[in-house]
């Protein structure tokens, strides 16, 4: 049966992405939602983007925007995002493309196509979260890619089970109404890249780049 798979915060860690995909072994009827932060920190951001694009040729893939792509795309025009980009791993991304100016030249179509969120059945995938009390269609993209405790420390009333990344925990973390799958890949040398795998029968489990497979 087809699976729904979420992967977030790869951060240039091409080898961990390949390990994880080798374990998950995507099939043509699977759907993979990439939840942003493809780039920065790890040394192979360009290869990560090539890989996730390539995967879209063998199964249904959805690509969301993360905070690091947002900062990268605003870096040239905005002092604050320029600071964020260059001080949170952007140098590694620029190096992987052979210069900052090549990032949008090579993968501009991909970065400009990134979606803010994605809904599939009872699940809503978003990079960082949503702001409570604001309708989905009125959410600010900056919140959706940067929000932290104001989202995950409180119950929300959106009619979805929200799957997000952006804030890292040691392991995937499950609340009654939300799930975080960022386990620090790219930020810490030995951190795993973790995917949520939702089986056709609805079973949710977590698979990481070290081959662990667990339920919470
Ligand atoms: Mn991140």
GROMACS .gro file of N, CA and C in nm, residues 10-101:
model
  276
   10UNK      N    1   1.736   1.858   0.589
   10UNK     CA    2   1.848   1.776   0.540
   10UNK      C    3   1.980   1.852   0.555
   11UNK      N    4   1.974   1.983   0.533
   11UNK     CA    5   2.090   2.071   0.555
   11UNK      C    6   2.219   2.025   0.490
   12UNK      N    7   2.212   1.994   0.362
   12UNK     CA    8   2.335   1.965   0.288
   12UNK      C    9   2.400   1.832   0.318
   13UNK      N   10   2.334   1.750   0.399
   13UNK     CA   11   2.392   1.620   0.438
   13UNK      C   12   2.349   1.513   0.338
   14UNK      N   13   2.415   1.518   0.223
   14UNK     CA   14   2.381   1.430   0.112
   14UNK      C   15   2.392   1.282   0.149
   15UNK      N   16   2.499   1.246   0.219
   15UNK     CA   17   2.519   1.104   0.253
   15UNK      C   18   2.408   1.053   0.345
   16UNK      N   19   2.366   1.136   0.440
   16UNK     CA   20   2.257   1.093   0.530
   16UNK      C   21   2.125   1.081   0.454
   17UNK      N   22   2.104   1.172   0.358
   17UNK     CA   23   1.983   1.161   0.276
   17UNK      C   24   1.985   1.030   0.197
   18UNK      N   25   2.100   0.998   0.138
   18UNK     CA   26   2.108   0.874   0.059
   18UNK      C   27   2.089   0.751   0.148
   19UNK      N   28   2.147   0.755   0.269
   19UNK     CA   29   2.129   0.643   0.362
   19UNK      C   30   1.981   0.625   0.394
   20UNK      N   31   1.916   0.736   0.428
   20UNK     CA   32   1.774   0.729   0.465
   20UNK      C   33   1.689   0.678   0.349
   21UNK      N   34   1.715   0.730   0.229
   21UNK     CA   35   1.636   0.687   0.113
   21UNK      C   36   1.663   0.539   0.082
   22UNK      N   37   1.786   0.494   0.105
   22UNK     CA   38   1.818   0.353   0.084
   22UNK      C   39   1.738   0.264   0.178
   23UNK      N   40   1.716   0.310   0.298
   23UNK     CA   41   1.640   0.233   0.398
   23UNK      C   42   1.490   0.238   0.368
   24UNK      N   43   1.442   0.356   0.335
   24UNK     CA   44   1.298   0.371   0.306
   24UNK      C   45   1.261   0.301   0.174
   25UNK      N   46   1.355   0.302   0.079
   25UNK     CA   47   1.332   0.241  -0.053
   25UNK      C   48   1.199   0.287  -0.114
   26UNK      N   49   1.189   0.415  -0.152
   26UNK     CA   50   1.064   0.468  -0.207
   26UNK      C   51   1.014   0.388  -0.328
   27UNK      N   52   0.883   0.367  -0.330
   27UNK     CA   53   0.819   0.297  -0.442
   27UNK      C   54   0.739   0.398  -0.524
   28UNK      N   55   0.704   0.360  -0.645
   28UNK     CA   56   0.641   0.457  -0.736
   28UNK      C   57   0.507   0.508  -0.685
   29UNK      N   58   0.440   0.433  -0.597
   29UNK     CA   59   0.311   0.481  -0.546
   29UNK      C   60   0.323   0.555  -0.412
   30UNK      N   61   0.444   0.570  -0.360
   30UNK     CA   62   0.465   0.649  -0.238
   30UNK      C   63   0.457   0.798  -0.269
   31UNK      N   64   0.427   0.875  -0.166
   31UNK     CA   65   0.437   1.021  -0.178
   31UNK      C   66   0.536   1.070  -0.072
   32UNK      N   67   0.631   1.153  -0.115
   32UNK     CA   68   0.728   1.209  -0.021
   32UNK      C   69   0.710   1.360  -0.014
   33UNK      N   70   0.694   1.411   0.108
   33UNK     CA   71   0.685   1.556   0.128
   33UNK      C   72   0.818   1.601   0.188
   34UNK      N   73   0.893   1.679   0.112
   34UNK     CA   74   1.017   1.739   0.163
   34UNK      C   75   0.980   1.874   0.226
   35UNK      N   76   1.017   1.889   0.353
   35UNK     CA   77   0.963   1.998   0.435
   35UNK      C   78   1.060   2.114   0.457
   36UNK      N   79   1.153   2.132   0.363
   36UNK     CA   80   1.239   2.249   0.368
   36UNK      C   81   1.371   2.229   0.440
   37UNK      N   82   1.454   2.334   0.432
   37UNK     CA   83   1.592   2.329   0.482
   37UNK      C   84   1.672   2.216   0.417
   38UNK      N   85   1.674   2.225   0.284
   38UNK     CA   86   1.759   2.135   0.204
   38UNK      C   87   1.905   2.175   0.221
   39UNK      N   88   1.927   2.305   0.242
   39UNK     CA   89   2.060   2.365   0.228
   39UNK      C   90   2.121   2.407   0.362
   40UNK      N   91   2.246   2.452   0.354
   40UNK     CA   92   2.323   2.515   0.463
   40UNK      C   93   2.378   2.412   0.564
   41UNK      N   94   2.497   2.446   0.614
   41UNK     CA   95   2.570   2.369   0.716
   41UNK      C   96   2.646   2.250   0.657
   42UNK      N   97   2.576   2.149   0.605
   42UNK     CA   98   2.644   2.036   0.543
   42UNK      C   99   2.712   2.080   0.413
   43UNK      N  100   2.801   1.996   0.362
   43UNK     CA  101   2.887   2.040   0.250
   43UNK      C  102   2.826   2.016   0.112
   44UNK      N  103   2.710   1.948   0.103
   44UNK     CA  104   2.662   1.911  -0.031
   44UNK      C  105   2.518   1.956  -0.059
   45UNK      N  106   2.491   2.083  -0.034
   45UNK     CA  107   2.355   2.135  -0.057
   45UNK      C  108   2.310   2.117  -0.202
   46UNK      N  109   2.398   2.149  -0.295
   46UNK     CA  110   2.360   2.139  -0.436
   46UNK      C  111   2.324   1.995  -0.471
   47UNK      N  112   2.402   1.900  -0.422
   47UNK     CA  113   2.373   1.759  -0.450
   47UNK      C  114   2.243   1.714  -0.385
   48UNK      N  115   2.214   1.767  -0.267
   48UNK     CA  116   2.087   1.734  -0.200
   48UNK      C  117   1.969   1.778  -0.287
   49UNK      N  118   1.977   1.900  -0.340
   49UNK     CA  119   1.867   1.950  -0.423
   49UNK      C  120   1.856   1.868  -0.551
   50UNK      N  121   1.970   1.836  -0.614
   50UNK     CA  122   1.964   1.750  -0.733
   50UNK      C  123   1.896   1.617  -0.700
   51UNK      N  124   1.929   1.563  -0.584
   51UNK     CA  125   1.876   1.431  -0.545
   51UNK      C  126   1.724   1.436  -0.523
   52UNK      N  127   1.677   1.538  -0.452
   52UNK     CA  128   1.532   1.542  -0.426
   52UNK      C  129   1.453   1.571  -0.554
   53UNK      N  130   1.513   1.649  -0.645
   53UNK     CA  131   1.447   1.672  -0.775
   53UNK      C  132   1.440   1.540  -0.853
   54UNK      N  133   1.552   1.468  -0.853
   54UNK     CA  134   1.560   1.339  -0.925
   54UNK      C  135   1.456   1.240  -0.872
   55UNK      N  136   1.437   1.241  -0.741
   55UNK     CA  137   1.342   1.150  -0.678
   55UNK      C  138   1.200   1.175  -0.728
   56UNK      N  139   1.172   1.299  -0.765
   56UNK     CA  140   1.041   1.335  -0.817
   56UNK      C  141   1.007   1.268  -0.948
   57UNK      N  142   1.108   1.208  -1.012
   57UNK     CA  143   1.082   1.137  -1.137
   57UNK      C  144   1.037   0.994  -1.111
   58UNK      N  145   1.061   0.943  -0.990
   58UNK     CA  146   1.021   0.804  -0.963
   58UNK      C  147   0.900   0.792  -0.869
   59UNK      N  148   0.872   0.897  -0.793
   59UNK     CA  149   0.748   0.894  -0.714
   59UNK      C  150   0.698   1.037  -0.694
   60UNK      N  151   0.578   1.049  -0.640
   60UNK     CA  152   0.516   1.178  -0.621
   60UNK      C  153   0.589   1.254  -0.509
   61UNK      N  154   0.649   1.366  -0.541
   61UNK     CA  155   0.721   1.444  -0.439
   61UNK      C  156   0.662   1.583  -0.429
   62UNK      N  157   0.655   1.633  -0.306
   62UNK     CA  158   0.610   1.769  -0.278
   62UNK      C  159   0.726   1.840  -0.210
   63UNK      N  160   0.750   1.965  -0.247
   63UNK     CA  161   0.866   2.037  -0.194
   63UNK      C  162   0.820   2.164  -0.123
   64UNK      N  163   0.845   2.170   0.008
   64UNK     CA  164   0.810   2.288   0.086
   64UNK      C  165   0.931   2.378   0.106
   65UNK      N  166   0.906   2.502   0.141
   65UNK     CA  167   1.014   2.596   0.170
   65UNK      C  168   1.049   2.591   0.318
   66UNK      N  169   1.179   2.602   0.349
   66UNK     CA  170   1.226   2.611   0.486
   66UNK      C  171   1.284   2.748   0.516
   67UNK      N  172   1.319   2.770   0.639
   67UNK     CA  173   1.374   2.900   0.679
   67UNK      C  174   1.505   2.931   0.607
   68UNK      N  175   1.586   2.830   0.581
   68UNK     CA  176   1.715   2.855   0.517
   68UNK      C  177   1.700   2.891   0.369
   69UNK      N  178   1.600   2.832   0.302
   69UNK     CA  179   1.576   2.874   0.164
   69UNK      C  180   1.518   3.016   0.163
   70UNK      N  181   1.432   3.045   0.260
   70UNK     CA  182   1.374   3.180   0.269
   70UNK      C  183   1.485   3.283   0.288
   71UNK      N  184   1.577   3.255   0.381
   71UNK     CA  185   1.687   3.349   0.406
   71UNK      C  186   1.776   3.362   0.283
   72UNK      N  187   1.807   3.250   0.219
   72UNK     CA  188   1.893   3.253   0.100
   72UNK      C  189   1.831   3.340  -0.009
   73UNK      N  190   1.701   3.325  -0.032
   73UNK     CA  191   1.637   3.399  -0.140
   73UNK      C  192   1.618   3.547  -0.107
   74UNK      N  193   1.629   3.584   0.020
   74UNK     CA  194   1.616   3.724   0.058
   74UNK      C  195   1.750   3.788   0.093
   75UNK      N  196   1.857   3.710   0.090
   75UNK     CA  197   1.987   3.757   0.139
   75UNK      C  198   2.039   3.879   0.062
   76UNK      N  199   2.023   3.877  -0.066
   76UNK     CA  200   2.079   3.985  -0.148
   76UNK      C  201   2.010   4.120  -0.124
   77UNK      N  202   1.884   4.115  -0.083
   77UNK     CA  203   1.805   4.238  -0.077
   77UNK      C  204   1.772   4.284   0.064
   78UNK      N  205   1.809   4.206   0.163
   78UNK     CA  206   1.765   4.236   0.298
   78UNK      C  207   1.878   4.205   0.395
   79UNK      N  208   1.921   4.308   0.466
   79UNK     CA  209   2.036   4.296   0.555
   79UNK      C  210   2.018   4.187   0.661
   80UNK      N  211   1.898   4.177   0.716
   80UNK     CA  212   1.871   4.079   0.821
   80UNK      C  213   1.884   3.936   0.768
   81UNK      N  214   1.824   3.909   0.652
   81UNK     CA  215   1.832   3.774   0.597
   81UNK      C  216   1.971   3.745   0.541
   82UNK      N  217   2.039   3.849   0.498
   82UNK     CA  218   2.178   3.833   0.455
   82UNK      C  219   2.262   3.785   0.574
   83UNK      N  220   2.240   3.847   0.690
   83UNK     CA  221   2.310   3.807   0.812
   83UNK      C  222   2.275   3.663   0.848
   84UNK      N  223   2.145   3.630   0.846
   84UNK     CA  224   2.104   3.493   0.881
   84UNK      C  225   2.167   3.391   0.787
   85UNK      N  226   2.163   3.422   0.657
   85UNK     CA  227   2.216   3.326   0.560
   85UNK      C  228   2.364   3.298   0.586
   86UNK      N  229   2.444   3.402   0.593
   86UNK     CA  230   2.589   3.383   0.603
   86UNK      C  231   2.634   3.337   0.741
   87UNK      N  232   2.551   3.354   0.842
   87UNK     CA  233   2.591   3.314   0.978
   87UNK      C  234   2.530   3.182   1.024
   88UNK      N  235   2.449   3.121   0.940
   88UNK     CA  236   2.389   2.993   0.977
   88UNK      C  237   2.412   2.889   0.868
   89UNK      N  238   2.535   2.886   0.817
   89UNK     CA  239   2.574   2.778   0.728
   89UNK      C  240   2.567   2.806   0.580
   90UNK      N  241   2.533   2.929   0.542
   90UNK     CA  242   2.519   2.961   0.400
   90UNK      C  243   2.649   2.954   0.322
   91UNK      N  244   2.762   2.973   0.392
   91UNK     CA  245   2.891   2.964   0.322
   91UNK      C  246   2.908   2.826   0.261
   92UNK      N  247   2.864   2.723   0.330
   92UNK     CA  248   2.876   2.586   0.277
   92UNK      C  249   2.789   2.569   0.153
   93UNK      N  250   2.673   2.633   0.153
   93UNK     CA  251   2.585   2.625   0.036
   93UNK      C  252   2.648   2.696  -0.083
   94UNK      N  253   2.697   2.818  -0.059
   94UNK     CA  254   2.763   2.893  -0.167
   94UNK      C  255   2.880   2.811  -0.223
   95UNK      N  256   2.960   2.750  -0.136
   95UNK     CA  257   3.073   2.668  -0.182
   95UNK      C  258   3.026   2.552  -0.268
   96UNK      N  259   2.916   2.489  -0.228
   96UNK     CA  260   2.870   2.370  -0.301
   96UNK      C  261   2.823   2.406  -0.443
   97UNK      N  262   2.785   2.532  -0.463
   97UNK     CA  263   2.743   2.578  -0.595
   97UNK      C  264   2.856   2.650  -0.669
   98UNK      N  265   2.975   2.661  -0.606
   98UNK     CA  266   3.083   2.736  -0.668
   98UNK      C  267   3.057   2.885  -0.667
   99UNK      N  268   2.986   2.935  -0.565
   99UNK     CA  269   2.960   3.079  -0.551
   99UNK      C  270   2.813   3.108  -0.529
  100UNK      N  271   2.786   3.209  -0.447
  100UNK     CA  272   2.647   3.243  -0.414
  100UNK      C  273   2.563   3.270  -0.539
  101UNK      N  274   2.625   3.340  -0.636
  101UNK     CA  275   2.550   3.381  -0.756
  101UNK      C  276   2.502   3.260  -0.837
   0.00000   0.00000   0.00000
